[in-house]
Short mmCIF file of C-alpha atoms in Angstrom, two decimals:
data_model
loop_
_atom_site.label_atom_id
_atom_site.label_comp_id
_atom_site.label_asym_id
_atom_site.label_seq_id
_atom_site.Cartn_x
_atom_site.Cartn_y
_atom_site.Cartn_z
CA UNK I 1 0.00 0.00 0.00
CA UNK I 2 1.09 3.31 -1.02
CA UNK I 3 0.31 6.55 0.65
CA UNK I 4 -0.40 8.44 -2.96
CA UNK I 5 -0.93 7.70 -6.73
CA UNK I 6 2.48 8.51 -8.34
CA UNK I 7 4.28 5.92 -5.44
CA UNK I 8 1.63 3.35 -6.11
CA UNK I 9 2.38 4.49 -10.19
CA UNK I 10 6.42 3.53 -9.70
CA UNK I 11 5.45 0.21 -7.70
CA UNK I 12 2.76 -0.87 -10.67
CA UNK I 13 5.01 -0.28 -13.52
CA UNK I 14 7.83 -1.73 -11.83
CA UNK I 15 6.10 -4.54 -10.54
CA UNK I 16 4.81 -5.20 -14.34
CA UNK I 17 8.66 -5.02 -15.87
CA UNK I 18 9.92 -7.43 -13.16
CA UNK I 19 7.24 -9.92 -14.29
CA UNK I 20 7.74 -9.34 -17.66
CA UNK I 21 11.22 -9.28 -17.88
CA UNK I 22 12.60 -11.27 -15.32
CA UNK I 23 9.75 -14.37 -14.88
CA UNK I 24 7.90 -13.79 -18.26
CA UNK I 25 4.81 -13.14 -17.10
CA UNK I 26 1.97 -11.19 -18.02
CA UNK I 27 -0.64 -9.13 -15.83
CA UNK I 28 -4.51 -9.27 -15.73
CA UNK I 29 -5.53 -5.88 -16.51
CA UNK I 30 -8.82 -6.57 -14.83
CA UNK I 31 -7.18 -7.88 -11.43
CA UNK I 32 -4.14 -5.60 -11.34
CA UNK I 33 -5.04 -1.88 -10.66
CA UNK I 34 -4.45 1.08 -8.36
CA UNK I 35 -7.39 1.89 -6.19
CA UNK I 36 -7.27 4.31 -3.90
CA UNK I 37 -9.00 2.90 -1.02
CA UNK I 38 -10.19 6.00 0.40
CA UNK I 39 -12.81 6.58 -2.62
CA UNK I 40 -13.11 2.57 -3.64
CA UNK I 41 -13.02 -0.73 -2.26
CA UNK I 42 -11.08 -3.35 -3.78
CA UNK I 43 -11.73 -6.73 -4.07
CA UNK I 44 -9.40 -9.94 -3.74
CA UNK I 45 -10.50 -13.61 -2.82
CA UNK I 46 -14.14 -13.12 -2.08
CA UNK I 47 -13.12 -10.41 0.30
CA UNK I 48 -13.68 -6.29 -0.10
CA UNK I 49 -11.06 -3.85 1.66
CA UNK I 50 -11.58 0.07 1.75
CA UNK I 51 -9.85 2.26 4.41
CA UNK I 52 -12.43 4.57 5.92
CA UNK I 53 -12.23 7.27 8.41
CA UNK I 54 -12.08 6.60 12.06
CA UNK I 55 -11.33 9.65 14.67
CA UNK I 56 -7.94 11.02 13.08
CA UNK I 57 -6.87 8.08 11.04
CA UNK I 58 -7.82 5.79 8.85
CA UNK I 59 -8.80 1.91 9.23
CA UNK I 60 -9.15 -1.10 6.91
CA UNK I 61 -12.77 -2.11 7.01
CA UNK I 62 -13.37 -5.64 5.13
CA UNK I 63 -17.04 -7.20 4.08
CA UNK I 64 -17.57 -10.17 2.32
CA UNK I 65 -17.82 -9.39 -1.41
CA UNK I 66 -21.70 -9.20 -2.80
CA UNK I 67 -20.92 -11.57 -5.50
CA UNK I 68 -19.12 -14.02 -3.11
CA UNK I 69 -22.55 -14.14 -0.91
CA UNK I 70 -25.05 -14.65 -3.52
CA UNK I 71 -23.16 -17.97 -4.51
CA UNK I 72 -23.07 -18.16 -0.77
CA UNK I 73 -26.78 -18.27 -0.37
CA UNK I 74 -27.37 -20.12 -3.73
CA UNK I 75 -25.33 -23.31 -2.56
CA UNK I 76 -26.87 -22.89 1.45
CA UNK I 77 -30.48 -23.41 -0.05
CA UNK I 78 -29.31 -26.20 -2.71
CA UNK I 79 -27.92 -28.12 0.51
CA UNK I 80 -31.12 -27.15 2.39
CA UNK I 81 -32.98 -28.84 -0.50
CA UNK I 82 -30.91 -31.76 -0.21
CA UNK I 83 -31.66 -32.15 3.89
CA UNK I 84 -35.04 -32.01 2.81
CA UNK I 85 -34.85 -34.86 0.33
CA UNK I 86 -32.74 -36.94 2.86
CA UNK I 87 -32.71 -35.53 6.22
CA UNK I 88 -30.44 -37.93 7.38
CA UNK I 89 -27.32 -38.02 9.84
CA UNK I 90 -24.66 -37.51 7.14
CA UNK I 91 -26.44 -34.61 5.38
CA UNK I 92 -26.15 -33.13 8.25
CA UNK I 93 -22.92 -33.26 9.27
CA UNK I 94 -22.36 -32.25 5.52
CA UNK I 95 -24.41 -29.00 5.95
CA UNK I 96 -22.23 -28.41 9.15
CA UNK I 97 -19.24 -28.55 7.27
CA UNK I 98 -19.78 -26.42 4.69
CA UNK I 99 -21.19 -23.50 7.37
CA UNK I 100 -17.92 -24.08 8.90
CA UNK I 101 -15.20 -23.61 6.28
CA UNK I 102 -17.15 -20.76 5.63
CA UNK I 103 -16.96 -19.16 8.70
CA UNK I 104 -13.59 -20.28 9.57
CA UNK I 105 -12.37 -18.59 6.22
CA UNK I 106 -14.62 -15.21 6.20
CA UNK I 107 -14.03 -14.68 9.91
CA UNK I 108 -10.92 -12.17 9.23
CA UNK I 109 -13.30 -9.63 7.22
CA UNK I 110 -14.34 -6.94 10.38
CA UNK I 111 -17.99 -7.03 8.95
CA UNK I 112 -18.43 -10.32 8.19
CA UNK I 113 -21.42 -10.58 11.20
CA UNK I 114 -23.26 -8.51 9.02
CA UNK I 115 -22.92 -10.53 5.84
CA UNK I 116 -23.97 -13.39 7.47
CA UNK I 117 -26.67 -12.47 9.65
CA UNK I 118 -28.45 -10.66 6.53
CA UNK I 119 -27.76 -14.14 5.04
CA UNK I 120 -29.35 -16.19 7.26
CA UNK I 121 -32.50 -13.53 6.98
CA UNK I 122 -32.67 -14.05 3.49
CA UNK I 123 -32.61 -18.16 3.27
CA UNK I 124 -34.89 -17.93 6.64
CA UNK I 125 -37.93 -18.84 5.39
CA UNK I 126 -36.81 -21.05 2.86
CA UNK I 127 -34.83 -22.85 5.93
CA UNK I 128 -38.10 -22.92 8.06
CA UNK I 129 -40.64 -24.43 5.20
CA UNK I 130 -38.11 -27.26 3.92
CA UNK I 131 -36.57 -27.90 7.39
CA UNK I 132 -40.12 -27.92 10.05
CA UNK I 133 -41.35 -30.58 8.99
CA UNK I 134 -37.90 -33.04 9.41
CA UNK I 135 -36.46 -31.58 12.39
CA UNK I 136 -36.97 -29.18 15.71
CA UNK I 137 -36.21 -25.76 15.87
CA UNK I 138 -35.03 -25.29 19.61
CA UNK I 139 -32.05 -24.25 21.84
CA UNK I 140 -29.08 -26.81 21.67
CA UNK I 141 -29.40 -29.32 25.13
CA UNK I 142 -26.65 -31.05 25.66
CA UNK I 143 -24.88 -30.44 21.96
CA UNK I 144 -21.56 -31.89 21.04
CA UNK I 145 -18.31 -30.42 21.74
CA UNK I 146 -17.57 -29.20 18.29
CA UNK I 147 -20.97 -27.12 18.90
CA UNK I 148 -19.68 -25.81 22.16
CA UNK I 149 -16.55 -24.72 20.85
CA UNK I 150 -17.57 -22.90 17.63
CA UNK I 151 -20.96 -21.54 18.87
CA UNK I 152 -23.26 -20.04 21.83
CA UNK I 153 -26.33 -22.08 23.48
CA UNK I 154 -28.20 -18.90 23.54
CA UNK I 155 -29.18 -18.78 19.38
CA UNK I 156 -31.69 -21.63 18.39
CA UNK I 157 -31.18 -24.20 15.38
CA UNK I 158 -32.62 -27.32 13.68
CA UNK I 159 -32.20 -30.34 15.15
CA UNK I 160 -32.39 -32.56 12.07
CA UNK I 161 -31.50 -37.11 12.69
CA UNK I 162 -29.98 -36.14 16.24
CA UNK I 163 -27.63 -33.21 14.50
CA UNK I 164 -27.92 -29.65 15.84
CA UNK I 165 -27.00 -28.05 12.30
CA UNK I 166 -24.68 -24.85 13.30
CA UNK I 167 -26.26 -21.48 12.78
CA UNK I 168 -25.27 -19.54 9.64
CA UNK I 169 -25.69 -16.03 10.80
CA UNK I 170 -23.60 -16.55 14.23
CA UNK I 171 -20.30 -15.12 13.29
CA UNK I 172 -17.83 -13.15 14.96
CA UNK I 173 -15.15 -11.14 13.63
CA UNK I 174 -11.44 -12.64 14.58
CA UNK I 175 -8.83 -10.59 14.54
CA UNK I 176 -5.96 -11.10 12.22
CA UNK I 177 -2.71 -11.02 14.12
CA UNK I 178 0.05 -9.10 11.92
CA UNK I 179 3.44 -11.61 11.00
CA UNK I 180 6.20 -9.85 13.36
CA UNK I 181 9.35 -9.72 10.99
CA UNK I 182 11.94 -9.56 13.88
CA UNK I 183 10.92 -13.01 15.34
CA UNK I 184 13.62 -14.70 13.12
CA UNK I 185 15.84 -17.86 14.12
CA UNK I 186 18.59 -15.53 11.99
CA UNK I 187 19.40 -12.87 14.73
CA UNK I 188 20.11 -12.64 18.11
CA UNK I 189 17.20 -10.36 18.89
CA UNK I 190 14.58 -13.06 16.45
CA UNK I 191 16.20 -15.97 18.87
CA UNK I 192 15.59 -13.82 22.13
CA UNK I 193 12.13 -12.99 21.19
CA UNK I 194 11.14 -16.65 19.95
CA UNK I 195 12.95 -17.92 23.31
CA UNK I 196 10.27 -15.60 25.59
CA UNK I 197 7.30 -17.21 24.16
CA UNK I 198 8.59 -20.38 25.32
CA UNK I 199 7.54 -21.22 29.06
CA UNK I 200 10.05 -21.47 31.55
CA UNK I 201 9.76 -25.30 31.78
CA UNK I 202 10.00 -25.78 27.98
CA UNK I 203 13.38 -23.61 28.10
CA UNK I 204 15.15 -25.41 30.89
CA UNK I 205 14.30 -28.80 28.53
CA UNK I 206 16.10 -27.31 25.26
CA UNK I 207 18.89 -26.03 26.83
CA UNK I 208 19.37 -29.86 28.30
CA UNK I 209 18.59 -30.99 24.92
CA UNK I 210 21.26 -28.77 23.54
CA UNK I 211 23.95 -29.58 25.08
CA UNK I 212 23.15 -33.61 25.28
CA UNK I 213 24.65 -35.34 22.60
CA UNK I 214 24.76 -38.43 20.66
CA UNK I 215 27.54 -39.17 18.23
CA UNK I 216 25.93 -41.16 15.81
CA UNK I 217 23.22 -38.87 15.05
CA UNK I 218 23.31 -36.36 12.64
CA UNK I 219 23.84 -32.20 12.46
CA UNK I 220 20.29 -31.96 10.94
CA UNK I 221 18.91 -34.78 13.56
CA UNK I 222 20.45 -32.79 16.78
CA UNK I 223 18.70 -29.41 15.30
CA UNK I 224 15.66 -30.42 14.20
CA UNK I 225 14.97 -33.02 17.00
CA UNK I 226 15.51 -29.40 18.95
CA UNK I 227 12.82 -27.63 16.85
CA UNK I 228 10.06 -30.23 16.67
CA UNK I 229 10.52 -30.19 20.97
CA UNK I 230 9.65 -26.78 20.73
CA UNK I 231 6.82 -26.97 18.26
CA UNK I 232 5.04 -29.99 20.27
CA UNK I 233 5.66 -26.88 23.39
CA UNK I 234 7.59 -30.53 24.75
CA UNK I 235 4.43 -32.72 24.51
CA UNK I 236 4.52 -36.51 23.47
CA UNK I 237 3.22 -36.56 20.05
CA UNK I 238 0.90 -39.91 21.19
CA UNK I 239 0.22 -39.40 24.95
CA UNK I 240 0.22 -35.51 25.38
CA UNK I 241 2.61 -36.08 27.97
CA UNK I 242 4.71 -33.06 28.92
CA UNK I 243 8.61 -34.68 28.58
CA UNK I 244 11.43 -34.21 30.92
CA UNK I 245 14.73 -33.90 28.15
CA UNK I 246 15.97 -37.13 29.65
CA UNK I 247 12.65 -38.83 28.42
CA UNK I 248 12.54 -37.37 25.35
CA UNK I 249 13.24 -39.67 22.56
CA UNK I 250 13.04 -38.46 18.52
CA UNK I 251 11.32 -40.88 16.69
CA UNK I 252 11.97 -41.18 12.64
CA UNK I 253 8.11 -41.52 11.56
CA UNK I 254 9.81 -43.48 8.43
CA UNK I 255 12.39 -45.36 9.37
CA UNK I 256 16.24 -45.11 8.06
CA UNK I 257 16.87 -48.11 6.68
CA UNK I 258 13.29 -47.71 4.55
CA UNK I 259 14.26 -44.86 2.83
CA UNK I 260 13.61 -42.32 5.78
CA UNK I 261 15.41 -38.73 6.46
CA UNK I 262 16.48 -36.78 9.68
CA UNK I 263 14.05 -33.91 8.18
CA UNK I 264 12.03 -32.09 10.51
CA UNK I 265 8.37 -33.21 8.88
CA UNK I 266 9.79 -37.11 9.51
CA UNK I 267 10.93 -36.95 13.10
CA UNK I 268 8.44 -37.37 16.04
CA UNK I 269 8.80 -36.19 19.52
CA UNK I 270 7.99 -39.01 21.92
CA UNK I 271 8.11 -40.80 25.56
CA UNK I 272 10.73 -43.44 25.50
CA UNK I 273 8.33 -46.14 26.13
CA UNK I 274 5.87 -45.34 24.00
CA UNK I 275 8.70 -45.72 21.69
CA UNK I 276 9.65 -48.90 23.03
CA UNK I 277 6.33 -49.75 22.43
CA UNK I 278 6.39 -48.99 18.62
CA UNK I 279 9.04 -51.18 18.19
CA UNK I 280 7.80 -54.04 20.14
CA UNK I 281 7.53 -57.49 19.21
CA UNK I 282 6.72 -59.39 21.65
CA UNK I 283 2.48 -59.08 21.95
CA UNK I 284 2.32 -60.33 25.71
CA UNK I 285 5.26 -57.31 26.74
CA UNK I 286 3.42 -54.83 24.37
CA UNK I 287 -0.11 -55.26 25.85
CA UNK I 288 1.32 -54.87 29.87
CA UNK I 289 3.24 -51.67 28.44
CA UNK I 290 0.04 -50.73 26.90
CA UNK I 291 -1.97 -50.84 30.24
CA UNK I 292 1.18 -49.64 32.37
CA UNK I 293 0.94 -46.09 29.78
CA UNK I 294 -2.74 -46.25 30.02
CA UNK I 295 -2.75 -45.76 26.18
CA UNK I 296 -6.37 -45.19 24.94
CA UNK I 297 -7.79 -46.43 21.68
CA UNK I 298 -7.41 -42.99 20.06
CA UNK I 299 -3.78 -43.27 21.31
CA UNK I 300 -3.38 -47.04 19.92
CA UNK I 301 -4.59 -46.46 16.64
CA UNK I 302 -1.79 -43.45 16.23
CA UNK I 303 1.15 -46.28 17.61
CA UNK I 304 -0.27 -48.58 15.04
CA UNK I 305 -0.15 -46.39 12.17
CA UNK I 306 3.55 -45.63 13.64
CA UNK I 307 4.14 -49.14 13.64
CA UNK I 308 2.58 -49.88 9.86
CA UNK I 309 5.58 -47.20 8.92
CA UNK I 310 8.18 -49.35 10.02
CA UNK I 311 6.52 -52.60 8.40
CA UNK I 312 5.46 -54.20 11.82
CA UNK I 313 2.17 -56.23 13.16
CA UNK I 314 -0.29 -54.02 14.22
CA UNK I 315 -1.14 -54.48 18.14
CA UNK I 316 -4.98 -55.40 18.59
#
């Protein structure tokens, strides 16, 4: 963004020749323009941005783009037809996935509560006269925890095959958190910032982690075993477990010998005897391990799927 037309002028043109000349690429007239923001709003990815007045300054104000929302509403009542047809379990859950990915996406636009609640106005009655008849219209009781996460209790929905389908028009703006440049692994003052955000606990384990080391592991191993700690905020990728350094153990998700690096995305953080129990053999040892960890299903499907990767016998 430029503060006046002749800047923004010098960035177009010179934005055009490096495409041009450098990557051989040519521009959409109809998508690349200068707006000024203050008169016009400009549109990109079913989003509109203008930058209106507010006290002394001036703010980005965002809205869902009119053209967006009437494809919006067109595919809401085609999936409201198809409830109708089949108000079934699936459909559903269907319906409640598609309100969802919208609202997870559109929820960075400030007036996106007003999109959506005109929205939900609009396909009202056509949501009432298909969906009465299949399914109550009440106040969630008892609704799953997906509900409870995403949405209030206080609005009421439809209740359709045991499903409390989530509300359209309940939407709240979330604020977009700006990408700090001088958080950077690069320079002292990036490795000082990204070290605060750590708890304490978490930075007493790396520094043990740092200076423990093992001679037959790799550079790339020791570093990224070291990042993937931090990531996990030192959390047992199976159990949840928060790990002591000395119980840490850095699990290659595909093994070395079949064809598997010391990349970050293919090392695991996990407690030594869950890793023990990956590797396992022995069914009688494996099952006592398994009630000594008090692994869960949830938990032994993930070690089985570990333990498919390295070409072993699932544990049942």
């Amino acid at each position: 963004m430029c503060r006046d037309w002749k800047t923004a002028e010098k960035w177009y043109h010179a934005v055009t020749l490096y495409l041009k000349e450098r990557l051989k690429l040519d521009i959409s007239p109809e998508k690349s323009k200068i707006i000024n923001l203050r008169k016009n709003e400009s549109a990109f990815l079913g989003f509109t941005i203008r930058a209106n007045r507010k006290r002394k300054k001036r703010v980005a104000h965002t809205f869902v783009k009119a053209e967006k929302m009437r494809k919006i509403k067109a595919d809401a009542k085609k999936r409201i037809k198809i409830l109708r047809a089949s108000p079934t379990a699936q459909n559903a859950l269907r319906f409640n996935s598609f309100v969802l990915g919208l609202h997870n996406y559109f929820n960075r636009a400030t007036h996106v509560n007003i999109a959506f609640s005109r929205l939900a106005y609009e396909i009202g009655a056509s949501m009432y006269n298909r969906l009465k008849p299949i399914g109550k219209y009440e106040h969630p009781n008892n609704p799953p925890p997906v509900y409870k996460k995403f949405y209030s209790l206080g609005s009421k929905t439809y209740k359709i095959a045991g499903v409390y389908l989530f509300p359209l028009g309940v939407i709240k703006t979330k604020n977009v958190i700006a990408f700090t440049q001088s958080i950077t692994p690069f320079t002292e003052e990036g490795r000082v910032q990204i070290s605060a955000r750590l708890s304490k606990n978490i930075r007493q384990e790396i520094v043990l982690l740092m200076e423990s080391k093992i001679p037959t592991r790799s550079v790339e191993y020791m570093d990224n075993r070291i990042s993937r700690y931090s990531m996990k905020k030192g959390k047992c990728e199976i159990t949840g477990m928060f790990l002591q350094a000395e119980n840490v153990y850095c699990h290659h998700y595909i093994p070395t010998p079949l064809g598997g690096s010391d990349k970050f995305n293919n090392l695991r953080i996990l407690q030594k005897e869950v890793h023990e129990l990956i590797h396992m053999t022995d069914k009688i040892k494996a099952n006592t391990l398994i009630k000594f960890l008090g692994i869960t299903e949830s938990m032994l499907k993930k070690i089985n799927k570990y333990r498919e990767k390295c070409e072993l016998e699932i544990i049942k």
